[in-house]
Amino acid sequence: MKRIVILISGRGSNMEAIVQRCAAEGWPAAVVAVISNRPDAAGLAFASAHGIAAAVVDHRAWRERAAFDQALAQAIDAHEPDLVVLAGFMRILGADFVRRYEGRLLNIHPSLLPAFPGLHTHRRALQAGCKLAGATVHFVTPELDHGPIVMQSVVPVQSGDDEHALAARVLATEHVIYPQSVRWFVEGLLVLGDGLVRQREGRPQLLVADAAPPVHR
Ligand code: GAR
């Protein structure tokens, strides 16, 4: 049974999707803890309601980033995780933290990496006139929003989209590709080598969401 710890900062809808699919599909795994850097993260209530240990490591309590990272690592390690999942965790983590969990630290980012690392991805994709957008699940490396790609989803950008409409379309696919990626990890189906990730059975590491017809006015 693989032990999963999920880090959140807010809503936690990706965390919910992982918890629900893990239970519904009987993965050889359990989400043993949800940890937030913000005491007001809505996702904490979901975790508690589902009997999952919910904890807060408030980043504001530490002046130094490294001290916060250490406190966070301590809280994580108390649960002896096989996998640490960043699900809307909005703090930058230092290189020491990332190295500690090398090969067992996953993140989801709402863009088609390596395009648009950082914040406001949907706004930037719209400003750039992108016709496609999406999300990326990747192993975390010390470089922000960078690292071996496990799975990507692709959605069309519709004329008339604002960043909220685009974010919602991408988020719906995040709820598919993140649980799928975590499932492959706990089943030992992800093979990491030379900075690339292969799915052992050759399953597609890509989700192309149905393209609704473009709006013509
Ligand atoms: C998701 O869209 C996730 O991809 C993004 O934050 C949202 C969290 O939603 N993550 C990042 O931007 C990380 N760089 P959720 O809390 O409902 O899962």
Short mmCIF file of C-alpha atoms and ligand atoms in Angstrom, two decimals, residues 8-16 43 86-90 107-111 117-122 135-136 138 144-145 167 170-171 174-175 178, ligand 1:
data_model
loop_
_atom_site.label_atom_id
_atom_site.label_comp_id
_atom_site.label_asym_id
_atom_site.label_seq_id
_atom_site.Cartn_x
_atom_site.Cartn_y
_atom_site.Cartn_z
CA ILE A 8 -2.58 22.25 -1.19
CA SER A 9 -2.97 26.00 -0.80
CA GLY A 10 -6.65 26.56 -1.51
CA ARG A 11 -9.70 24.95 -3.08
CA GLY A 12 -8.18 21.49 -3.42
CA SER A 13 -10.29 20.21 -6.30
CA ASN A 14 -7.37 18.21 -7.72
CA MET A 15 -6.79 16.69 -4.28
CA GLU A 16 -10.49 15.74 -4.14
CA GLY A 43 -9.66 21.68 0.81
CA LEU A 86 1.55 19.19 -5.14
CA ALA A 87 -2.07 20.03 -5.96
CA GLY A 88 -2.45 23.76 -6.30
CA PHE A 89 0.37 24.31 -3.81
CA MET A 90 1.37 27.92 -4.43
CA ASN A 107 3.11 18.73 -9.57
CA ILE A 108 0.32 19.87 -11.86
CA HIS A 109 0.65 23.15 -13.72
CA PRO A 110 -2.18 24.70 -15.76
CA SER A 111 -0.29 25.18 -19.02
CA PRO A 117 5.65 28.55 -16.23
CA GLY A 118 4.70 30.75 -13.26
CA LEU A 119 1.48 32.62 -12.58
CA HIS A 120 -1.51 33.79 -14.69
CA THR A 121 -1.03 31.06 -17.27
CA HIS A 122 -4.49 31.34 -18.84
CA ALA A 135 -2.25 21.25 -18.23
CA THR A 136 0.90 19.30 -17.40
CA HIS A 138 5.40 16.54 -14.12
CA LEU A 144 10.12 26.24 -11.20
CA ASP A 145 7.37 24.45 -13.20
CA ALA A 167 -9.30 27.93 -16.61
CA VAL A 170 -8.46 23.16 -18.41
CA LEU A 171 -9.36 22.31 -14.78
CA GLU A 174 -6.69 18.31 -14.67
CA HIS A 175 -9.19 16.20 -12.74
CA TYR A 178 -3.72 14.08 -12.29
C1 GAR B 1 -5.03 24.20 -10.56
O1 GAR B 1 -5.50 24.77 -11.76
C2 GAR B 1 -3.55 23.89 -10.65
O2 GAR B 1 -3.16 23.46 -11.92
C3 GAR B 1 -2.95 25.23 -10.33
O3 GAR B 1 -3.75 25.75 -9.31
C4 GAR B 1 -5.07 25.23 -9.43
C5 GAR B 1 -5.43 24.61 -8.11
O4 GAR B 1 -6.77 24.22 -8.08
N1 GAR B 1 -1.58 25.09 -9.94
C6 GAR B 1 -0.64 25.99 -10.19
O5 GAR B 1 -0.86 27.04 -10.77
C7 GAR B 1 0.76 25.61 -9.70
N2 GAR B 1 1.76 26.36 -10.39
P1 GAR B 1 -7.29 23.21 -6.98
O6 GAR B 1 -6.83 23.77 -5.63
O7 GAR B 1 -8.79 23.27 -7.09
O8 GAR B 1 -6.72 21.86 -7.25
#
